[in-house]
Tab-separated table of C-alpha atoms and ligand atoms in Angstrom:
chain	number	residue	atom	x	y	z
A	271	MET	CA	97.380	117.878	100.047
A	272	ALA	CA	94.246	115.892	99.520
A	273	GLN	CA	92.448	112.672	100.124
A	274	VAL	CA	91.696	110.307	97.243
A	275	THR	CA	88.424	108.394	97.270
A	276	ILE	CA	87.804	105.506	94.911
A	277	GLN	CA	84.228	104.224	94.937
A	278	ASN	CA	82.948	101.146	93.166
A	279	VAL	CA	85.310	101.669	90.254
A	280	VAL	CA	84.885	99.364	87.284
A	281	LYS	CA	87.123	99.042	84.238
A	282	ARG	CA	86.423	97.314	80.952
A	283	TYR	CA	88.619	97.007	77.910
A	284	GLY	CA	86.137	96.241	75.154
A	285	ASN	CA	84.063	93.441	76.650
A	286	VAL	CA	86.775	92.237	79.022
A	287	GLN	CA	86.214	93.477	82.565
A	288	VAL	CA	89.464	93.883	84.514
A	289	MET	CA	88.263	95.894	87.543
A	290	HIS	CA	85.196	94.737	89.438
A	291	GLY	CA	84.007	97.465	91.784
A	292	VAL	CA	87.031	98.674	93.733
A	293	ASP	CA	86.688	100.848	96.863
A	294	VAL	CA	89.756	102.487	98.384
A	295	ASP	CA	90.035	105.487	100.716
A	296	VAL	CA	93.353	107.290	100.783
A	297	GLY	CA	93.459	109.752	103.663
A	298	ASP	CA	95.007	113.207	103.392
A	299	GLY	CA	98.771	112.801	103.718
A	300	GLN	CA	98.548	109.032	103.851
A	301	PHE	CA	101.038	106.679	102.165
A	302	VAL	CA	98.962	103.929	100.593
A	303	VAL	CA	100.553	101.005	98.769
A	304	LEU	CA	98.744	98.868	96.192
A	305	VAL	CA	100.147	95.328	96.012
A	306	GLY	CA	99.183	92.162	94.237
A	307	PRO	CA	100.422	89.730	91.628
A	308	SER	CA	101.148	90.723	88.048
A	309	GLY	CA	97.995	91.577	86.109
A	310	CYS	CA	95.772	92.202	89.154
A	311	GLY	CA	95.117	95.804	88.087
A	312	LYS	CA	97.514	97.957	90.131
A	313	SER	CA	98.785	100.083	87.250
A	314	THR	CA	95.310	100.350	85.771
A	315	LEU	CA	93.956	101.713	89.049
A	316	LEU	CA	96.823	104.205	89.338
A	317	ARG	CA	96.372	105.342	85.749
A	318	MET	CA	92.669	105.828	86.401
A	319	ILE	CA	93.482	108.050	89.403
A	320	ALA	CA	95.858	109.997	87.180
A	321	GLY	CA	93.222	110.277	84.461
A	322	LEU	CA	95.414	108.528	81.898
A	323	GLU	CA	92.812	105.789	81.582
A	324	PRO	CA	89.046	106.447	81.580
A	325	ILE	CA	86.949	104.548	84.118
A	326	SER	CA	83.969	102.442	83.025
A	327	GLY	CA	81.959	102.946	86.211
A	328	GLY	CA	82.112	104.381	89.731
A	329	THR	CA	83.693	107.594	90.987
A	330	ILE	CA	87.163	108.873	91.760
A	331	SER	CA	87.511	112.021	93.869
A	332	ILE	CA	90.627	113.981	94.722
A	333	GLY	CA	90.402	116.499	97.531
A	334	GLY	CA	86.624	116.108	97.663
A	335	ARG	CA	86.139	116.886	93.959
A	336	VAL	CA	84.890	114.180	91.575
A	337	VAL	CA	87.491	113.994	88.810
A	338	ASN	CA	85.878	111.390	86.517
A	339	ASP	CA	85.764	113.911	83.689
A	340	VAL	CA	88.714	116.075	84.688
A	341	ALA	CA	91.751	116.023	82.362
A	342	PRO	CA	95.004	114.611	83.817
A	343	LYS	CA	96.751	117.995	83.769
A	344	ASP	CA	93.958	119.505	85.845
A	345	ARG	CA	93.962	116.837	88.562
A	346	ASP	CA	96.940	118.304	90.410
A	347	ILE	CA	98.758	114.990	90.651
A	348	ALA	CA	102.284	113.953	89.664
A	349	MET	CA	103.110	110.442	88.556
A	350	VAL	CA	106.469	108.663	88.613
A	351	PHE	CA	106.706	105.609	86.384
A	352	GLN	CA	108.913	102.541	86.455
A	353	SER	CA	110.580	103.690	83.231
A	354	TYR	CA	111.287	107.262	84.218
A	355	ALA	CA	112.724	108.306	80.805
A	356	LEU	CA	114.563	111.572	81.362
A	357	TYR	CA	115.268	113.910	78.469
A	358	PRO	CA	118.843	112.904	77.534
A	359	HIS	CA	119.791	116.285	76.040
A	360	LYS	CA	118.578	118.299	79.006
A	361	THR	CA	120.516	118.779	82.224
A	362	VAL	CA	119.198	117.609	85.574
A	363	ALA	CA	117.949	121.133	86.311
A	364	GLU	CA	116.256	121.390	82.909
A	365	ASN	CA	114.661	117.971	83.314
A	366	MET	CA	113.303	118.909	86.693
A	367	GLY	CA	112.022	122.311	85.634
A	368	PHE	CA	110.531	121.262	82.308
A	369	ALA	CA	106.915	120.860	83.417
A	370	LEU	CA	106.957	124.324	84.973
A	371	LYS	CA	108.549	125.824	81.874
A	372	ILE	CA	105.790	124.366	79.700
A	373	LYS	CA	103.246	125.902	82.038
A	374	GLY	CA	104.923	129.253	81.430
A	375	ALA	CA	106.181	129.757	84.970
A	376	PRO	CA	108.681	132.620	85.391
A	377	LYS	CA	112.343	131.653	85.236
A	378	SER	CA	113.063	132.768	88.799
A	379	GLU	CA	110.228	130.615	90.162
A	380	ILE	CA	111.433	127.581	88.198
A	381	GLU	CA	114.956	128.054	89.502
A	382	GLN	CA	113.817	128.397	93.063
A	383	LYS	CA	111.596	125.304	92.934
A	384	VAL	CA	114.232	123.193	91.207
A	385	ARG	CA	116.782	124.241	93.813
A	386	LYS	CA	114.429	123.344	96.633
A	387	ALA	CA	113.618	119.920	95.153
A	388	ALA	CA	117.306	119.296	94.512
A	389	SER	CA	118.127	120.022	98.136
A	390	ILE	CA	115.386	117.657	99.323
A	391	LEU	CA	116.756	114.918	97.047
A	392	ASP	CA	120.424	115.684	97.617
A	393	LEU	CA	120.926	116.482	93.926
A	394	GLU	CA	122.381	120.002	94.229
A	395	LYS	CA	125.805	118.885	93.021
A	396	TYR	CA	124.351	117.339	89.872
A	397	LEU	CA	122.104	120.083	88.510
A	398	ASP	CA	124.334	120.764	85.509
A	399	ARG	CA	124.935	117.137	84.606
A	400	TYR	CA	123.203	115.170	81.877
A	401	PRO	CA	121.280	111.957	82.679
A	402	LYS	CA	123.946	109.730	81.147
A	403	GLU	CA	126.430	111.110	83.692
A	404	LEU	CA	124.329	109.870	86.622
A	405	SER	CA	123.923	106.543	88.412
A	406	GLY	CA	120.596	104.708	88.293
A	407	GLY	CA	119.638	105.890	91.750
A	408	GLN	CA	120.484	109.502	90.932
A	409	ARG	CA	118.360	109.317	87.775
A	410	GLN	CA	115.553	107.908	89.840
A	411	ARG	CA	115.848	110.884	92.154
A	412	VAL	CA	115.731	113.280	89.207
A	413	ALA	CA	112.497	111.594	88.133
A	414	MET	CA	111.135	112.191	91.612
A	415	GLY	CA	112.439	115.753	91.478
A	416	ARG	CA	110.378	116.337	88.345
A	417	ALA	CA	107.317	115.319	90.328
A	418	ILE	CA	108.234	117.327	93.448
A	419	VAL	CA	108.755	120.668	91.650
A	420	ARG	CA	105.133	120.537	90.567
A	421	ASP	CA	104.104	120.529	94.230
A	422	PRO	CA	101.082	118.323	93.524
A	423	GLN	CA	98.247	117.362	95.857
A	424	VAL	CA	98.972	113.684	95.271
A	425	PHE	CA	101.997	111.664	94.175
A	426	LEU	CA	101.387	108.490	92.209
A	427	PHE	CA	104.255	106.000	91.946
A	428	ASP	CA	104.160	102.932	89.705
A	429	GLU	CA	106.959	100.536	90.718
A	430	PRO	CA	109.548	103.315	90.715
A	431	LEU	CA	112.289	101.130	92.174
A	432	SER	CA	112.012	97.966	90.134
A	433	ASN	CA	114.851	98.918	87.771
A	434	LEU	CA	117.343	99.347	90.587
A	435	ASP	CA	119.669	96.775	92.129
A	436	ALA	CA	118.779	95.317	95.515
A	437	LYS	CA	120.996	97.582	97.606
A	438	LEU	CA	119.936	100.768	95.875
A	439	ARG	CA	116.325	99.727	96.165
A	440	VAL	CA	116.620	99.543	99.926
A	441	ALA	CA	118.330	102.945	100.031
A	442	MET	CA	115.674	104.551	97.823
A	443	ARG	CA	112.926	102.951	99.836
A	444	VAL	CA	114.216	104.764	102.896
A	445	GLU	CA	114.591	108.013	100.930
A	446	ILE	CA	111.024	107.912	99.664
A	447	LYS	CA	109.774	107.243	103.156
A	448	GLU	CA	111.800	110.167	104.482
A	449	LEU	CA	110.526	112.334	101.676
A	450	HIS	CA	106.983	111.506	102.659
A	451	GLN	CA	107.665	112.289	106.293
A	452	ARG	CA	109.014	115.674	105.247
A	453	LEU	CA	106.483	116.690	102.586
A	454	LYS	CA	103.448	114.880	104.029
A	455	THR	CA	101.899	114.707	100.578
A	456	THR	CA	99.324	112.007	99.864
A	457	ILE	CA	100.995	109.087	98.066
A	458	VAL	CA	99.580	106.118	96.201
A	459	TYR	CA	102.410	103.699	95.471
A	460	VAL	CA	102.261	100.537	93.380
A	461	THR	CA	104.612	97.607	93.854
A	462	HIS	CA	104.497	93.848	93.642
A	463	ASP	CA	107.225	93.669	96.288
A	464	GLN	CA	105.530	92.915	99.589
A	465	ILE	CA	108.595	93.969	101.605
A	466	GLU	CA	108.391	97.400	100.005
A	467	ALA	CA	104.701	97.492	100.862
A	468	MET	CA	105.257	96.421	104.467
A	469	THR	CA	108.060	98.879	105.134
A	470	MET	CA	106.666	101.990	103.426
A	471	ALA	CA	102.901	101.942	103.780
A	472	ASP	CA	100.578	103.498	106.317
A	473	LYS	CA	97.981	101.323	104.673
A	474	ILE	CA	98.234	98.428	102.216
A	475	VAL	CA	95.631	97.474	99.631
A	476	VAL	CA	96.011	93.840	98.551
A	477	MET	CA	94.499	93.232	95.118
A	478	ARG	CA	93.756	90.124	93.101
A	479	ASP	CA	92.143	89.859	89.667
A	480	GLY	CA	90.701	93.365	89.717
A	481	ARG	CA	89.274	93.085	93.231
A	482	VAL	CA	90.404	94.278	96.642
A	483	GLU	CA	91.096	91.322	98.928
A	484	GLN	CA	91.960	93.280	102.062
A	485	ILE	CA	92.932	96.765	103.213
A	486	GLY	CA	94.795	97.425	106.431
A	487	ALA	CA	97.904	98.601	108.224
A	488	PRO	CA	100.930	96.427	107.368
A	489	LEU	CA	101.088	94.582	110.672
A	490	ASP	CA	97.337	94.212	110.737
A	491	LEU	CA	97.483	92.308	107.448
A	492	TYR	CA	100.379	90.250	108.755
A	493	ASP	CA	98.588	89.353	111.991
A	494	ASN	CA	95.009	89.080	110.738
A	495	PRO	CA	94.853	88.119	107.072
A	496	VAL	CA	91.250	87.538	105.972
A	497	ASN	CA	92.078	84.622	103.698
A	498	THR	CA	94.828	82.332	102.438
A	499	PHE	CA	95.568	84.669	99.530
A	500	VAL	CA	96.477	87.620	101.757
A	501	ALA	CA	98.141	85.312	104.298
A	502	GLY	CA	100.352	83.850	101.577
A	503	PHE	CA	101.093	87.181	99.909
A	504	ILE	CA	102.090	89.221	102.970
A	505	GLY	CA	105.159	88.010	104.862
A	506	SER	CA	108.436	86.575	103.639
A	507	PRO	CA	109.211	83.707	103.512
A	508	ALA	CA	105.565	82.891	102.902
A	509	MET	CA	103.223	81.297	105.426
A	510	ASN	CA	103.095	77.482	105.429
A	511	PHE	CA	99.736	75.991	104.495
A	512	VAL	CA	98.856	72.398	105.376
A	513	HIS	CA	95.534	70.746	104.485
A	514	GLY	CA	93.804	68.417	106.922
A	515	ARG	CA	91.059	68.230	109.510
A	516	ILE	CA	90.380	69.003	113.139
A	517	GLU	CA	90.233	65.943	115.389
A	518	ALA	CA	89.244	65.624	119.018
A	519	GLY	CA	92.067	64.305	121.195
A	520	PRO	CA	92.570	63.513	124.865
A	521	GLY	CA	94.390	66.798	125.528
A	522	GLY	CA	92.050	68.907	123.352
A	523	ALA	CA	91.607	69.269	119.599
A	524	VAL	CA	94.536	68.663	117.253
A	525	PHE	CA	95.060	69.193	113.564
A	526	ALA	CA	95.458	65.966	111.587
A	527	ALA	CA	97.241	66.758	108.341
A	528	ASP	CA	96.376	64.854	105.167
A	529	GLY	CA	100.075	63.965	104.995
A	530	GLY	CA	99.949	62.138	108.332
A	531	ALA	CA	101.420	64.665	110.776
A	532	ARG	CA	99.574	65.949	113.837
A	533	LEU	CA	100.064	69.635	114.535
A	534	PRO	CA	99.176	71.498	117.739
A	535	LEU	CA	96.268	73.947	117.826
A	536	GLY	CA	96.452	75.664	121.187
A	537	ASP	CA	92.992	76.838	122.153
A	538	ALA	CA	91.694	77.423	118.614
A	539	ARG	CA	87.960	76.860	118.775
A	540	VAL	CA	86.931	74.969	115.689
A	541	GLU	CA	84.602	72.004	115.866
A	542	PRO	CA	86.175	68.557	115.410
A	543	GLY	CA	85.547	66.932	112.048
A	544	ARG	CA	85.897	70.144	110.068
A	545	THR	CA	88.311	70.131	107.111
A	546	VAL	CA	90.583	73.154	107.296
A	547	THR	CA	93.805	74.670	106.036
A	548	TYR	CA	96.346	75.173	108.798
A	549	GLY	CA	98.589	78.217	108.432
A	550	ILE	CA	101.785	78.955	110.337
A	551	ARG	CA	104.535	81.400	109.416
A	552	PRO	CA	108.097	80.026	109.221
A	553	GLU	CA	109.243	82.548	111.844
A	554	HIS	CA	106.725	81.136	114.309
A	555	ILE	CA	108.337	77.726	114.333
A	556	ALA	CA	111.337	77.114	116.583
A	557	ILE	CA	113.589	74.109	116.951
A	558	GLY	CA	113.518	72.643	120.439
A	559	PRO	CA	112.429	69.707	122.551
A	560	GLY	CA	108.927	68.221	122.557
A	561	GLY	CA	107.829	69.445	119.128
A	562	VAL	CA	106.630	67.863	115.906
A	563	PRO	CA	109.157	65.518	114.257
A	564	ALA	CA	110.318	67.111	110.999
A	565	ARG	CA	112.733	65.684	108.451
A	566	VAL	CA	115.095	68.321	107.072
A	567	SER	CA	115.226	68.445	103.280
A	568	VAL	CA	117.204	71.623	102.585
A	569	LEU	CA	118.985	74.207	104.745
A	570	GLU	CA	119.512	77.781	103.613
A	571	PRO	CA	121.811	79.711	105.948
A	572	THR	CA	121.907	83.461	105.241
A	573	GLY	CA	124.258	84.363	108.063
A	574	SER	CA	121.699	86.125	110.234
A	575	GLU	CA	119.297	83.205	110.157
A	576	THR	CA	118.706	79.763	108.717
A	577	GLN	CA	115.732	78.746	106.630
A	578	VAL	CA	114.887	75.108	107.254
A	579	PHE	CA	112.846	73.298	104.599
A	580	ALA	CA	111.421	70.126	106.073
A	581	LYS	CA	108.738	67.451	105.820
A	582	VAL	CA	106.228	66.580	108.500
A	583	GLY	CA	104.665	63.362	107.317
A	584	THR	CA	104.463	64.022	103.579
A	585	ASP	CA	103.618	67.721	103.971
A	586	SER	CA	106.194	70.483	103.591
A	587	LEU	CA	106.784	72.778	106.538
A	588	ASP	CA	109.428	75.498	106.566
A	589	ALA	CA	110.939	77.240	109.556
A	590	VAL	CA	113.207	80.249	109.910
A	591	VAL	CA	115.441	80.215	112.956
A	592	LYS	CA	117.944	82.747	114.261
A	593	ASP	CA	120.466	80.142	115.319
A	594	ARG	CA	122.692	78.076	113.123
A	595	ILE	CA	121.571	74.513	113.331
A	596	GLY	CA	123.657	71.383	113.520
A	597	ALA	CA	121.258	69.037	111.711
A	598	GLN	CA	122.013	67.890	108.185
A	599	PRO	CA	119.560	67.259	105.329
A	600	GLY	CA	117.900	63.877	105.920
A	601	GLU	CA	118.079	64.178	109.705
A	602	GLU	CA	115.130	64.713	111.979
A	603	VAL	CA	114.585	67.844	114.084
A	604	SER	CA	111.765	68.821	116.426
A	605	PHE	CA	109.605	71.760	115.289
A	606	VAL	CA	108.017	73.703	118.133
A	607	ILE	CA	105.027	75.591	116.742
A	608	ASP	CA	103.900	78.782	118.475
A	609	THR	CA	100.230	77.848	118.744
A	610	ARG	CA	99.204	81.450	119.444
A	611	ARG	CA	100.251	82.232	115.869
A	612	VAL	CA	98.369	79.397	114.144
A	613	HIS	CA	95.805	80.518	111.555
A	614	LEU	CA	92.931	78.312	110.463
A	615	PHE	CA	91.187	78.797	107.145
A	616	ASP	CA	88.158	77.209	105.567
A	617	ARG	CA	89.536	74.660	103.155
A	618	GLU	CA	87.017	75.373	100.381
A	619	THR	CA	86.825	79.164	100.424
A	620	GLY	CA	90.212	79.976	101.948
A	621	ARG	CA	88.496	82.332	104.388
A	622	ARG	CA	89.895	82.707	107.851
A	623	LEU	CA	87.895	80.895	110.536
B	139	LIG	N1	95.088	98.356	77.081
B	139	LIG	C1	94.625	97.189	77.567
B	139	LIG	N2	93.758	96.422	76.867
B	139	LIG	C2	93.273	95.267	77.373
B	139	LIG	N3	93.595	94.773	78.577
B	139	LIG	C3	94.469	95.483	79.323
B	139	LIG	C4	95.030	96.722	78.864
B	139	LIG	N4	95.838	97.182	79.833
B	139	LIG	C5	95.807	96.277	80.838
B	139	LIG	N5	94.972	95.254	80.535
B	139	LIG	C6	94.653	94.113	81.399
B	139	LIG	O1	94.203	94.605	82.642
B	139	LIG	C7	94.671	93.791	83.701
B	139	LIG	C8	95.381	94.628	84.732
B	139	LIG	O2	96.583	95.140	84.181
B	139	LIG	P1	97.586	96.052	85.007
B	139	LIG	O3	98.628	96.561	84.070
B	139	LIG	O4	96.808	97.049	85.761
B	139	LIG	O5	98.222	94.997	86.016
B	139	LIG	P2	99.341	95.212	87.144
B	139	LIG	O6	98.725	94.784	88.435
B	139	LIG	O7	99.878	96.602	87.060
B	139	LIG	O8	100.440	94.134	86.747
B	139	LIG	P3	102.068	94.226	86.781
B	139	LIG	O9	102.480	93.906	88.182
B	139	LIG	O10	102.459	93.146	85.826
B	139	LIG	O11	102.481	95.587	86.333
B	139	LIG	C9	95.548	92.726	83.085
B	139	LIG	O12	94.800	91.541	82.988
B	139	LIG	C10	95.866	93.294	81.713
B	139	LIG	O13	96.061	92.268	80.789
B	140	LIG	MG1	101.764	97.407	86.556
């Protein structure tokens, strides 16, 4: 086991800079998830940790040792890719033991390690099968088995679940989490799926355009996003953002939206006159008496809850409610906003106020 320390890491491809001084600390045994939109640099960062991609500046250390110039095979890491190509003409056992065989490990040791990994992954019944005789999820587990038998200091995963269907993805998510709880190996895991990030991570790193926007525990990012980017990226359905300004009112300050609505602020202390972006998550809006008039545009019932797309003035505001609601599109409902959960951001910079 080992910690991974990434300090001021820069990456250039020719004269295009794609990584602009990234700092990330991965504690020993921690499960850290890198998230961010496509092209933000997640895979590049992972490949730099693995040594598959040279860095253009900064330092990467694994277990206290700077590995900038250490070859991938000597970094004691194992990486699982999105396309986990197994050898089609080798059995599950042979696939899993291959890396050890290449290293010249004795046959008995290979067998023992493969058996142990197979029991962890519930693959014992399949050791003699070929990849084409397995389901997608079983193949995925074989790919993980290949990594486990090497007993590395660090596991690196690059979107290992994105080829699976939704149900299998949830099942594998739980399995990987269980695996981590059992092995307690340091993991750096890349995904663009924020639900995966929220449910698996000890710590999430939110990236954008080759920079780190925020690092924190999942619920910390959910409760205290530093800017509109993180606020909009973490949480599903996404936070509502409404542009407007703070106005003084008889009962305290209110938010006057550009689209005409007035939204409650609670005791948020921002000086009147300031232009801001008002953020509220759909799950922090209820339907009940005395709220903000909202005209329903679309209803999306999922069985367990209903997503209500609505307009307040000309601005869009979405709510998610547990109950089924009687209103029809075109009708007006009353949105009760939990003012303790209102976020205010600077309108120009997007920074949280
Ligand atoms: N070999 C390369 N040459 C030039 N630019 C590259 C190369 N590889 C990646 N890039 C650029 O580096 C940036 C980061 O790419 P990267 O693959 O790390 O993104 P990502 O966050 O993993 O995205 P995705 O979610 O789509 O996998 C992108 O702008 C990409 O175009
Ligand atoms: Mg990628």
